[in-house]
Amino acid sequence: MGDGKKLTCGACCIPLTEEKTHFSYLGHAFSTTVLRCPSCGQVFIPEELARGRMAEVEQTLEDK
Ligand SMILES: [Zn+2]
């Protein structure tokens, strides 16, 4: 029940930090805030966010 659990990097066992990152997907570029490991640089994209954004881009392409 959401007691502030933080995601940690599976490799480094340290808390992830939020970072604005640029993505390119299917030729579309957009930026969003993702969780990133400050040590190894591994980026974790919440499934929810990925699904929403990716679906948005796919719809944009389908409109053409
Ligand atoms: Zn790491």
mmCIF file with all atom_site columns, N, CA and C and ligand atoms in Angstrom:
data_model
loop_
_atom_site.group_PDB
_atom_site.id
_atom_site.type_symbol
_atom_site.label_atom_id
_atom_site.label_alt_id
_atom_site.label_comp_id
_atom_site.label_asym_id
_atom_site.label_entity_id
_atom_site.label_seq_id
_atom_site.pdbx_PDB_ins_code
_atom_site.Cartn_x
_atom_site.Cartn_y
_atom_site.Cartn_z
_atom_site.occupancy
_atom_site.B_iso_or_equiv
_atom_site.pdbx_formal_charge
_atom_site.auth_seq_id
_atom_site.auth_comp_id
_atom_site.auth_asym_id
_atom_site.auth_atom_id
_atom_site.pdbx_PDB_model_num
ATOM   1   N  N  . MET A 1 1  ? 0.791  -1.161 0.000   1.00 0.00 ? 1  MET A N  1
ATOM   2   C  CA . MET A 1 1  ? 0.000  0.000  0.000   1.00 0.00 ? 1  MET A CA 1
ATOM   3   C  C  . MET A 1 1  ? 0.851  1.249  0.000   1.00 0.00 ? 1  MET A C  1
ATOM   4   N  N  . GLY A 1 2  ? 1.677  1.320  -1.005  1.00 0.00 ? 2  GLY A N  1
ATOM   5   C  CA . GLY A 1 2  ? 2.448  2.512  -1.304  1.00 0.00 ? 2  GLY A CA 1
ATOM   6   C  C  . GLY A 1 2  ? 3.155  3.164  -0.143  1.00 0.00 ? 2  GLY A C  1
ATOM   7   N  N  . ASP A 1 3  ? 3.934  2.420  0.582   1.00 0.00 ? 3  ASP A N  1
ATOM   8   C  CA . ASP A 1 3  ? 4.687  3.057  1.663   1.00 0.00 ? 3  ASP A CA 1
ATOM   9   C  C  . ASP A 1 3  ? 6.043  3.535  1.148   1.00 0.00 ? 3  ASP A C  1
ATOM   10  N  N  . GLY A 1 4  ? 5.996  4.276  0.060   1.00 0.00 ? 4  GLY A N  1
ATOM   11  C  CA . GLY A 1 4  ? 7.196  4.888  -0.503  1.00 0.00 ? 4  GLY A CA 1
ATOM   12  C  C  . GLY A 1 4  ? 8.276  3.916  -0.920  1.00 0.00 ? 4  GLY A C  1
ATOM   13  N  N  . LYS A 1 5  ? 7.881  2.807  -1.464  1.00 0.00 ? 5  LYS A N  1
ATOM   14  C  CA . LYS A 1 5  ? 8.909  1.848  -1.887  1.00 0.00 ? 5  LYS A CA 1
ATOM   15  C  C  . LYS A 1 5  ? 9.645  2.389  -3.103  1.00 0.00 ? 5  LYS A C  1
ATOM   16  N  N  . LYS A 1 6  ? 10.955 2.279  -3.055  1.00 0.00 ? 6  LYS A N  1
ATOM   17  C  CA . LYS A 1 6  ? 11.776 2.797  -4.145  1.00 0.00 ? 6  LYS A CA 1
ATOM   18  C  C  . LYS A 1 6  ? 12.328 1.653  -4.973  1.00 0.00 ? 6  LYS A C  1
ATOM   19  N  N  . LEU A 1 7  ? 12.398 1.913  -6.248  1.00 0.00 ? 7  LEU A N  1
ATOM   20  C  CA . LEU A 1 7  ? 13.017 0.924  -7.111  1.00 0.00 ? 7  LEU A CA 1
ATOM   21  C  C  . LEU A 1 7  ? 14.527 1.026  -6.991  1.00 0.00 ? 7  LEU A C  1
ATOM   22  N  N  . THR A 1 8  ? 15.160 -0.094 -6.987  1.00 0.00 ? 8  THR A N  1
ATOM   23  C  CA . THR A 1 8  ? 16.620 -0.093 -6.940  1.00 0.00 ? 8  THR A CA 1
ATOM   24  C  C  . THR A 1 8  ? 17.158 -0.832 -8.153  1.00 0.00 ? 8  THR A C  1
ATOM   25  N  N  . CYS A 1 9  ? 18.388 -0.507 -8.506  1.00 0.00 ? 9  CYS A N  1
ATOM   26  C  CA . CYS A 1 9  ? 19.037 -1.174 -9.618  1.00 0.00 ? 9  CYS A CA 1
ATOM   27  C  C  . CYS A 1 9  ? 19.368 -2.606 -9.205  1.00 0.00 ? 9  CYS A C  1
ATOM   28  N  N  . GLY A 1 10 ? 18.961 -3.552 -10.026 1.00 0.00 ? 10 GLY A N  1
ATOM   29  C  CA . GLY A 1 10 ? 19.201 -4.943 -9.698  1.00 0.00 ? 10 GLY A CA 1
ATOM   30  C  C  . GLY A 1 10 ? 20.674 -5.288 -9.651  1.00 0.00 ? 10 GLY A C  1
ATOM   31  N  N  . ALA A 1 11 ? 21.477 -4.562 -10.408 1.00 0.00 ? 11 ALA A N  1
ATOM   32  C  CA . ALA A 1 11 ? 22.906 -4.862 -10.474 1.00 0.00 ? 11 ALA A CA 1
ATOM   33  C  C  . ALA A 1 11 ? 23.680 -4.160 -9.367  1.00 0.00 ? 11 ALA A C  1
ATOM   34  N  N  . CYS A 1 12 ? 23.285 -2.918 -9.037  1.00 0.00 ? 12 CYS A N  1
ATOM   35  C  CA . CYS A 1 12 ? 24.072 -2.111 -8.090  1.00 0.00 ? 12 CYS A CA 1
ATOM   36  C  C  . CYS A 1 12 ? 23.433 -2.031 -6.709  1.00 0.00 ? 12 CYS A C  1
ATOM   37  N  N  . CYS A 1 13 ? 22.148 -2.407 -6.622  1.00 0.00 ? 13 CYS A N  1
ATOM   38  C  CA . CYS A 1 13 ? 21.435 -2.352 -5.335  1.00 0.00 ? 13 CYS A CA 1
ATOM   39  C  C  . CYS A 1 13 ? 21.434 -0.947 -4.742  1.00 0.00 ? 13 CYS A C  1
ATOM   40  N  N  . ILE A 1 14 ? 21.314 0.066  -5.597  1.00 0.00 ? 14 ILE A N  1
ATOM   41  C  CA . ILE A 1 14 ? 21.187 1.437  -5.107  1.00 0.00 ? 14 ILE A CA 1
ATOM   42  C  C  . ILE A 1 14 ? 19.911 2.030  -5.689  1.00 0.00 ? 14 ILE A C  1
ATOM   43  N  N  . PRO A 1 15 ? 19.333 3.024  -5.002  1.00 0.00 ? 15 PRO A N  1
ATOM   44  C  CA . PRO A 1 15 ? 18.074 3.604  -5.470  1.00 0.00 ? 15 PRO A CA 1
ATOM   45  C  C  . PRO A 1 15 ? 18.242 4.275  -6.829  1.00 0.00 ? 15 PRO A C  1
ATOM   46  N  N  . LEU A 1 16 ? 17.218 4.146  -7.653  1.00 0.00 ? 16 LEU A N  1
ATOM   47  C  CA . LEU A 1 16 ? 17.233 4.793  -8.965  1.00 0.00 ? 16 LEU A CA 1
ATOM   48  C  C  . LEU A 1 16 ? 16.864 6.254  -8.804  1.00 0.00 ? 16 LEU A C  1
ATOM   49  N  N  . THR A 1 17 ? 17.358 7.080  -9.707  1.00 0.00 ? 17 THR A N  1
ATOM   50  C  CA . THR A 1 17 ? 17.032 8.503  -9.677  1.00 0.00 ? 17 THR A CA 1
ATOM   51  C  C  . THR A 1 17 ? 16.209 8.854  -10.907 1.00 0.00 ? 17 THR A C  1
ATOM   52  N  N  . GLU A 1 18 ? 15.375 9.881  -10.768 1.00 0.00 ? 18 GLU A N  1
ATOM   53  C  CA . GLU A 1 18 ? 14.572 10.319 -11.899 1.00 0.00 ? 18 GLU A CA 1
ATOM   54  C  C  . GLU A 1 18 ? 15.406 11.195 -12.814 1.00 0.00 ? 18 GLU A C  1
ATOM   55  N  N  . GLU A 1 19 ? 15.256 10.966 -14.088 1.00 0.00 ? 19 GLU A N  1
ATOM   56  C  CA . GLU A 1 19 ? 16.049 11.739 -15.038 1.00 0.00 ? 19 GLU A CA 1
ATOM   57  C  C  . GLU A 1 19 ? 15.274 11.916 -16.325 1.00 0.00 ? 19 GLU A C  1
ATOM   58  N  N  . LYS A 1 20 ? 15.371 13.121 -16.873 1.00 0.00 ? 20 LYS A N  1
ATOM   59  C  CA . LYS A 1 20 ? 14.701 13.388 -18.139 1.00 0.00 ? 20 LYS A CA 1
ATOM   60  C  C  . LYS A 1 20 ? 15.548 12.771 -19.259 1.00 0.00 ? 20 LYS A C  1
ATOM   61  N  N  . THR A 1 21 ? 14.914 11.950 -20.046 1.00 0.00 ? 21 THR A N  1
ATOM   62  C  CA . THR A 1 21 ? 15.646 11.234 -21.075 1.00 0.00 ? 21 THR A CA 1
ATOM   63  C  C  . THR A 1 21 ? 14.930 11.370 -22.411 1.00 0.00 ? 21 THR A C  1
ATOM   64  N  N  . HIS A 1 22 ? 15.722 11.417 -23.457 1.00 0.00 ? 22 HIS A N  1
ATOM   65  C  CA . HIS A 1 22 ? 15.147 11.502 -24.794 1.00 0.00 ? 22 HIS A CA 1
ATOM   66  C  C  . HIS A 1 22 ? 15.079 10.122 -25.420 1.00 0.00 ? 22 HIS A C  1
ATOM   67  N  N  . PHE A 1 23 ? 13.975 9.857  -26.041 1.00 0.00 ? 23 PHE A N  1
ATOM   68  C  CA . PHE A 1 23 ? 13.779 8.579  -26.689 1.00 0.00 ? 23 PHE A CA 1
ATOM   69  C  C  . PHE A 1 23 ? 13.512 8.774  -28.162 1.00 0.00 ? 23 PHE A C  1
ATOM   70  N  N  . SER A 1 24 ? 13.804 7.753  -28.895 1.00 0.00 ? 24 SER A N  1
ATOM   71  C  CA . SER A 1 24 ? 13.420 7.728  -30.294 1.00 0.00 ? 24 SER A CA 1
ATOM   72  C  C  . SER A 1 24 ? 12.729 6.400  -30.542 1.00 0.00 ? 24 SER A C  1
ATOM   73  N  N  . TYR A 1 25 ? 11.527 6.484  -31.066 1.00 0.00 ? 25 TYR A N  1
ATOM   74  C  CA . TYR A 1 25 ? 10.762 5.267  -31.277 1.00 0.00 ? 25 TYR A CA 1
ATOM   75  C  C  . TYR A 1 25 ? 10.008 5.371  -32.588 1.00 0.00 ? 25 TYR A C  1
ATOM   76  N  N  . LEU A 1 26 ? 10.237 4.430  -33.469 1.00 0.00 ? 26 LEU A N  1
ATOM   77  C  CA . LEU A 1 26 ? 9.570  4.419  -34.773 1.00 0.00 ? 26 LEU A CA 1
ATOM   78  C  C  . LEU A 1 26 ? 9.742  5.758  -35.478 1.00 0.00 ? 26 LEU A C  1
ATOM   79  N  N  . GLY A 1 27 ? 10.918 6.346  -35.346 1.00 0.00 ? 27 GLY A N  1
ATOM   80  C  CA . GLY A 1 27 ? 11.203 7.595  -36.044 1.00 0.00 ? 27 GLY A CA 1
ATOM   81  C  C  . GLY A 1 27 ? 10.692 8.833  -35.341 1.00 0.00 ? 27 GLY A C  1
ATOM   82  N  N  . HIS A 1 28 ? 10.031 8.671  -34.205 1.00 0.00 ? 28 HIS A N  1
ATOM   83  C  CA . HIS A 1 28 ? 9.543  9.824  -33.452 1.00 0.00 ? 28 HIS A CA 1
ATOM   84  C  C  . HIS A 1 28 ? 10.413 10.021 -32.220 1.00 0.00 ? 28 HIS A C  1
ATOM   85  N  N  . ALA A 1 29 ? 10.767 11.253 -31.951 1.00 0.00 ? 29 ALA A N  1
ATOM   86  C  CA . ALA A 1 29 ? 11.569 11.535 -30.766 1.00 0.00 ? 29 ALA A CA 1
ATOM   87  C  C  . ALA A 1 29 ? 10.688 12.212 -29.727 1.00 0.00 ? 29 ALA A C  1
ATOM   88  N  N  . PHE A 1 30 ? 10.851 11.810 -28.507 1.00 0.00 ? 30 PHE A N  1
ATOM   89  C  CA . PHE A 1 30 ? 10.148 12.486 -27.421 1.00 0.00 ? 30 PHE A CA 1
ATOM   90  C  C  . PHE A 1 30 ? 10.965 12.316 -26.152 1.00 0.00 ? 30 PHE A C  1
ATOM   91  N  N  . SER A 1 31 ? 10.696 13.167 -25.171 1.00 0.00 ? 31 SER A N  1
ATOM   92  C  CA . SER A 1 31 ? 11.434 13.071 -23.920 1.00 0.00 ? 31 SER A CA 1
ATOM   93  C  C  . SER A 1 31 ? 10.465 12.810 -22.785 1.00 0.00 ? 31 SER A C  1
ATOM   94  N  N  . THR A 1 32 ? 10.934 12.101 -21.818 1.00 0.00 ? 32 THR A N  1
ATOM   95  C  CA . THR A 1 32 ? 10.109 11.791 -20.668 1.00 0.00 ? 32 THR A CA 1
ATOM   96  C  C  . THR A 1 32 ? 11.012 11.526 -19.479 1.00 0.00 ? 32 THR A C  1
ATOM   97  N  N  . THR A 1 33 ? 10.422 11.556 -18.308 1.00 0.00 ? 33 THR A N  1
ATOM   98  C  CA . THR A 1 33 ? 11.214 11.294 -17.115 1.00 0.00 ? 33 THR A CA 1
ATOM   99  C  C  . THR A 1 33 ? 11.178 9.806  -16.802 1.00 0.00 ? 33 THR A C  1
ATOM   100 N  N  . VAL A 1 34 ? 12.342 9.242  -16.669 1.00 0.00 ? 34 VAL A N  1
ATOM   101 C  CA . VAL A 1 34 ? 12.435 7.817  -16.366 1.00 0.00 ? 34 VAL A CA 1
ATOM   102 C  C  . VAL A 1 34 ? 13.306 7.630  -15.133 1.00 0.00 ? 34 VAL A C  1
ATOM   103 N  N  . LEU A 1 35 ? 13.288 6.435  -14.614 1.00 0.00 ? 35 LEU A N  1
ATOM   104 C  CA . LEU A 1 35 ? 14.164 6.111  -13.490 1.00 0.00 ? 35 LEU A CA 1
ATOM   105 C  C  . LEU A 1 35 ? 15.464 5.551  -14.039 1.00 0.00 ? 35 LEU A C  1
ATOM   106 N  N  . ARG A 1 36 ? 16.554 6.087  -13.519 1.00 0.00 ? 36 ARG A N  1
ATOM   107 C  CA . ARG A 1 36 ? 17.844 5.691  -14.057 1.00 0.00 ? 36 ARG A CA 1
ATOM   108 C  C  . ARG A 1 36 ? 18.805 5.394  -12.912 1.00 0.00 ? 36 ARG A C  1
ATOM   109 N  N  . CYS A 1 37 ? 19.645 4.409  -13.103 1.00 0.00 ? 37 CYS A N  1
ATOM   110 C  CA . CYS A 1 37 ? 20.651 4.077  -12.094 1.00 0.00 ? 37 CYS A CA 1
ATOM   111 C  C  . CYS A 1 37 ? 21.823 5.041  -12.255 1.00 0.00 ? 37 CYS A C  1
ATOM   112 N  N  . PRO A 1 38 ? 22.141 5.795  -11.209 1.00 0.00 ? 38 PRO A N  1
ATOM   113 C  CA . PRO A 1 38 ? 23.235 6.773  -11.310 1.00 0.00 ? 38 PRO A CA 1
ATOM   114 C  C  . PRO A 1 38 ? 24.600 6.103  -11.414 1.00 0.00 ? 38 PRO A C  1
ATOM   115 N  N  . SER A 1 39 ? 24.661 4.833  -11.136 1.00 0.00 ? 39 SER A N  1
ATOM   116 C  CA . SER A 1 39 ? 25.952 4.147  -11.150 1.00 0.00 ? 39 SER A CA 1
ATOM   117 C  C  . SER A 1 39 ? 26.241 3.515  -12.511 1.00 0.00 ? 39 SER A C  1
ATOM   118 N  N  . CYS A 1 40 ? 25.355 2.640  -12.989 1.00 0.00 ? 40 CYS A N  1
ATOM   119 C  CA . CYS A 1 40 ? 25.638 1.923  -14.231 1.00 0.00 ? 40 CYS A CA 1
ATOM   120 C  C  . CYS A 1 40 ? 24.887 2.519  -15.416 1.00 0.00 ? 40 CYS A C  1
ATOM   121 N  N  . GLY A 1 41 ? 23.954 3.444  -15.136 1.00 0.00 ? 41 GLY A N  1
ATOM   122 C  CA . GLY A 1 41 ? 23.264 4.122  -16.226 1.00 0.00 ? 41 GLY A CA 1
ATOM   123 C  C  . GLY A 1 41 ? 22.101 3.353  -16.800 1.00 0.00 ? 41 GLY A C  1
ATOM   124 N  N  . GLN A 1 42 ? 21.770 2.245  -16.218 1.00 0.00 ? 42 GLN A N  1
ATOM   125 C  CA . GLN A 1 42 ? 20.643 1.449  -16.695 1.00 0.00 ? 42 GLN A CA 1
ATOM   126 C  C  . GLN A 1 42 ? 19.347 2.230  -16.517 1.00 0.00 ? 42 GLN A C  1
ATOM   127 N  N  . VAL A 1 43 ? 18.546 2.292  -17.541 1.00 0.00 ? 43 VAL A N  1
ATOM   128 C  CA . VAL A 1 43 ? 17.291 3.035  -17.485 1.00 0.00 ? 43 VAL A CA 1
ATOM   129 C  C  . VAL A 1 43 ? 16.129 2.080  -17.309 1.00 0.00 ? 43 VAL A C  1
ATOM   130 N  N  . PHE A 1 44 ? 15.234 2.439  -16.415 1.00 0.00 ? 44 PHE A N  1
ATOM   131 C  CA . PHE A 1 44 ? 14.053 1.631  -16.180 1.00 0.00 ? 44 PHE A CA 1
ATOM   132 C  C  . PHE A 1 44 ? 12.828 2.428  -16.581 1.00 0.00 ? 44 PHE A C  1
ATOM   133 N  N  . ILE A 1 45 ? 12.089 1.932  -17.547 1.00 0.00 ? 45 ILE A N  1
ATOM   134 C  CA . ILE A 1 45 ? 10.877 2.604  -17.985 1.00 0.00 ? 45 ILE A CA 1
ATOM   135 C  C  . ILE A 1 45 ? 9.685  1.857  -17.412 1.00 0.00 ? 45 ILE A C  1
ATOM   136 N  N  . PRO A 1 46 ? 8.880  2.565  -16.612 1.00 0.00 ? 46 PRO A N  1
ATOM   137 C  CA . PRO A 1 46 ? 7.686  1.916  -16.084 1.00 0.00 ? 46 PRO A CA 1
ATOM   138 C  C  . PRO A 1 46 ? 6.821  1.407  -17.230 1.00 0.00 ? 46 PRO A C  1
ATOM   139 N  N  . GLU A 1 47 ? 6.351  0.205  -17.102 1.00 0.00 ? 47 GLU A N  1
ATOM   140 C  CA . GLU A 1 47 ? 5.586  -0.427 -18.173 1.00 0.00 ? 47 GLU A CA 1
ATOM   141 C  C  . GLU A 1 47 ? 4.409  0.442  -18.586 1.00 0.00 ? 47 GLU A C  1
ATOM   142 N  N  . GLU A 1 48 ? 3.757  1.011  -17.602 1.00 0.00 ? 48 GLU A N  1
ATOM   143 C  CA . GLU A 1 48 ? 2.597  1.860  -17.826 1.00 0.00 ? 48 GLU A CA 1
ATOM   144 C  C  . GLU A 1 48 ? 2.941  3.029  -18.750 1.00 0.00 ? 48 GLU A C  1
ATOM   145 N  N  . LEU A 1 49 ? 4.026  3.681  -18.412 1.00 0.00 ? 49 LEU A N  1
ATOM   146 C  CA . LEU A 1 49 ? 4.466  4.846  -19.180 1.00 0.00 ? 49 LEU A CA 1
ATOM   147 C  C  . LEU A 1 49 ? 4.854  4.433  -20.591 1.00 0.00 ? 49 LEU A C  1
ATOM   148 N  N  . ALA A 1 50 ? 5.605  3.372  -20.695 1.00 0.00 ? 50 ALA A N  1
ATOM   149 C  CA . ALA A 1 50 ? 6.050  2.903  -22.002 1.00 0.00 ? 50 ALA A CA 1
ATOM   150 C  C  . ALA A 1 50 ? 4.846  2.580  -22.871 1.00 0.00 ? 50 ALA A C  1
ATOM   151 N  N  . ARG A 1 51 ? 3.881  1.900  -22.304 1.00 0.00 ? 51 ARG A N  1
ATOM   152 C  CA . ARG A 1 51 ? 2.707  1.506  -23.060 1.00 0.00 ? 51 ARG A CA 1
ATOM   153 C  C  . ARG A 1 51 ? 1.951  2.740  -23.557 1.00 0.00 ? 51 ARG A C  1
ATOM   154 N  N  . GLY A 1 52 ? 1.768  3.727  -22.663 1.00 0.00 ? 52 GLY A N  1
ATOM   155 C  CA . GLY A 1 52 ? 1.032  4.929  -23.036 1.00 0.00 ? 52 GLY A CA 1
ATOM   156 C  C  . GLY A 1 52 ? 1.720  5.701  -24.145 1.00 0.00 ? 52 GLY A C  1
ATOM   157 N  N  . ARG A 1 53 ? 2.990  5.938  -23.977 1.00 0.00 ? 53 ARG A N  1
ATOM   158 C  CA . ARG A 1 53 ? 3.749  6.739  -24.943 1.00 0.00 ? 53 ARG A CA 1
ATOM   159 C  C  . ARG A 1 53 ? 3.896  6.019  -26.275 1.00 0.00 ? 53 ARG A C  1
ATOM   160 N  N  . MET A 1 54 ? 4.236  4.771  -26.214 1.00 0.00 ? 54 MET A N  1
ATOM   161 C  CA . MET A 1 54 ? 4.437  4.005  -27.432 1.00 0.00 ? 54 MET A CA 1
ATOM   162 C  C  . MET A 1 54 ? 3.129  3.913  -28.216 1.00 0.00 ? 54 MET A C  1
ATOM   163 N  N  . ALA A 1 55 ? 2.044  3.713  -27.502 1.00 0.00 ? 55 ALA A N  1
ATOM   164 C  CA . ALA A 1 55 ? 0.745  3.615  -28.163 1.00 0.00 ? 55 ALA A CA 1
ATOM   165 C  C  . ALA A 1 55 ? 0.411  4.935  -28.838 1.00 0.00 ? 55 ALA A C  1
ATOM   166 N  N  . GLU A 1 56 ? 0.754  6.033  -28.177 1.00 0.00 ? 56 GLU A N  1
ATOM   167 C  CA . GLU A 1 56 ? 0.532  7.360  -28.735 1.00 0.00 ? 56 GLU A CA 1
ATOM   168 C  C  . GLU A 1 56 ? 1.247  7.506  -30.074 1.00 0.00 ? 56 GLU A C  1
ATOM   169 N  N  . VAL A 1 57 ? 2.502  7.113  -30.090 1.00 0.00 ? 57 VAL A N  1
ATOM   170 C  CA . VAL A 1 57 ? 3.296  7.220  -31.307 1.00 0.00 ? 57 VAL A CA 1
ATOM   171 C  C  . VAL A 1 57 ? 2.743  6.313  -32.388 1.00 0.00 ? 57 VAL A C  1
ATOM   172 N  N  . GLU A 1 58 ? 2.359  5.114  -32.019 1.00 0.00 ? 58 GLU A N  1
ATOM   173 C  CA . GLU A 1 58 ? 1.835  4.186  -33.006 1.00 0.00 ? 58 GLU A CA 1
ATOM   174 C  C  . GLU A 1 58 ? 0.550  4.725  -33.617 1.00 0.00 ? 58 GLU A C  1
ATOM   175 N  N  . GLN A 1 59 ? -0.270 5.353  -32.811 1.00 0.00 ? 59 GLN A N  1
ATOM   176 C  CA . GLN A 1 59 ? -1.514 5.928  -33.336 1.00 0.00 ? 59 GLN A CA 1
ATOM   177 C  C  . GLN A 1 59 ? -1.210 7.052  -34.309 1.00 0.00 ? 59 GLN A C  1
ATOM   178 N  N  . THR A 1 60 ? -0.214 7.863  -33.968 1.00 0.00 ? 60 THR A N  1
ATOM   179 C  CA . THR A 1 60 ? 0.171  8.965  -34.837 1.00 0.00 ? 60 THR A CA 1
ATOM   180 C  C  . THR A 1 60 ? 0.583  8.439  -36.207 1.00 0.00 ? 60 THR A C  1
ATOM   181 N  N  . LEU A 1 61 ? 1.311  7.340  -36.197 1.00 0.00 ? 61 LEU A N  1
ATOM   182 C  CA . LEU A 1 61 ? 1.773  6.772  -37.462 1.00 0.00 ? 61 LEU A CA 1
ATOM   183 C  C  . LEU A 1 61 ? 0.607  6.200  -38.263 1.00 0.00 ? 61 LEU A C  1
ATOM   184 N  N  . GLU A 1 62 ? -0.324 5.590  -37.577 1.00 0.00 ? 62 GLU A N  1
ATOM   185 C  CA . GLU A 1 62 ? -1.454 4.985  -38.263 1.00 0.00 ? 62 GLU A CA 1
ATOM   186 C  C  . GLU A 1 62 ? -2.339 6.006  -38.949 1.00 0.00 ? 62 GLU A C  1
ATOM   187 N  N  . ASP A 1 63 ? -2.302 7.235  -38.436 1.00 0.00 ? 63 ASP A N  1
ATOM   188 C  CA . ASP A 1 63 ? -3.142 8.276  -39.013 1.00 0.00 ? 63 ASP A CA 1
ATOM   189 C  C  . ASP A 1 63 ? -2.676 8.706  -40.389 1.00 0.00 ? 63 ASP A C  1
ATOM   190 N  N  . LYS A 1 64 ? -1.443 8.375  -40.740 1.00 0.00 ? 64 LYS A N  1
ATOM   191 C  CA . LYS A 1 64 ? -0.894 8.838  -42.010 1.00 0.00 ? 64 LYS A CA 1
ATOM   192 C  C  . LYS A 1 64 ? -1.492 8.063  -43.188 1.00 0.00 ? 64 LYS A C  1
HETATM 193 ZN ZN . ZN  B 2 .  ? 23.089 0.042  -11.637 1.00 0.00 ? 1  ZN  B ZN 1
#
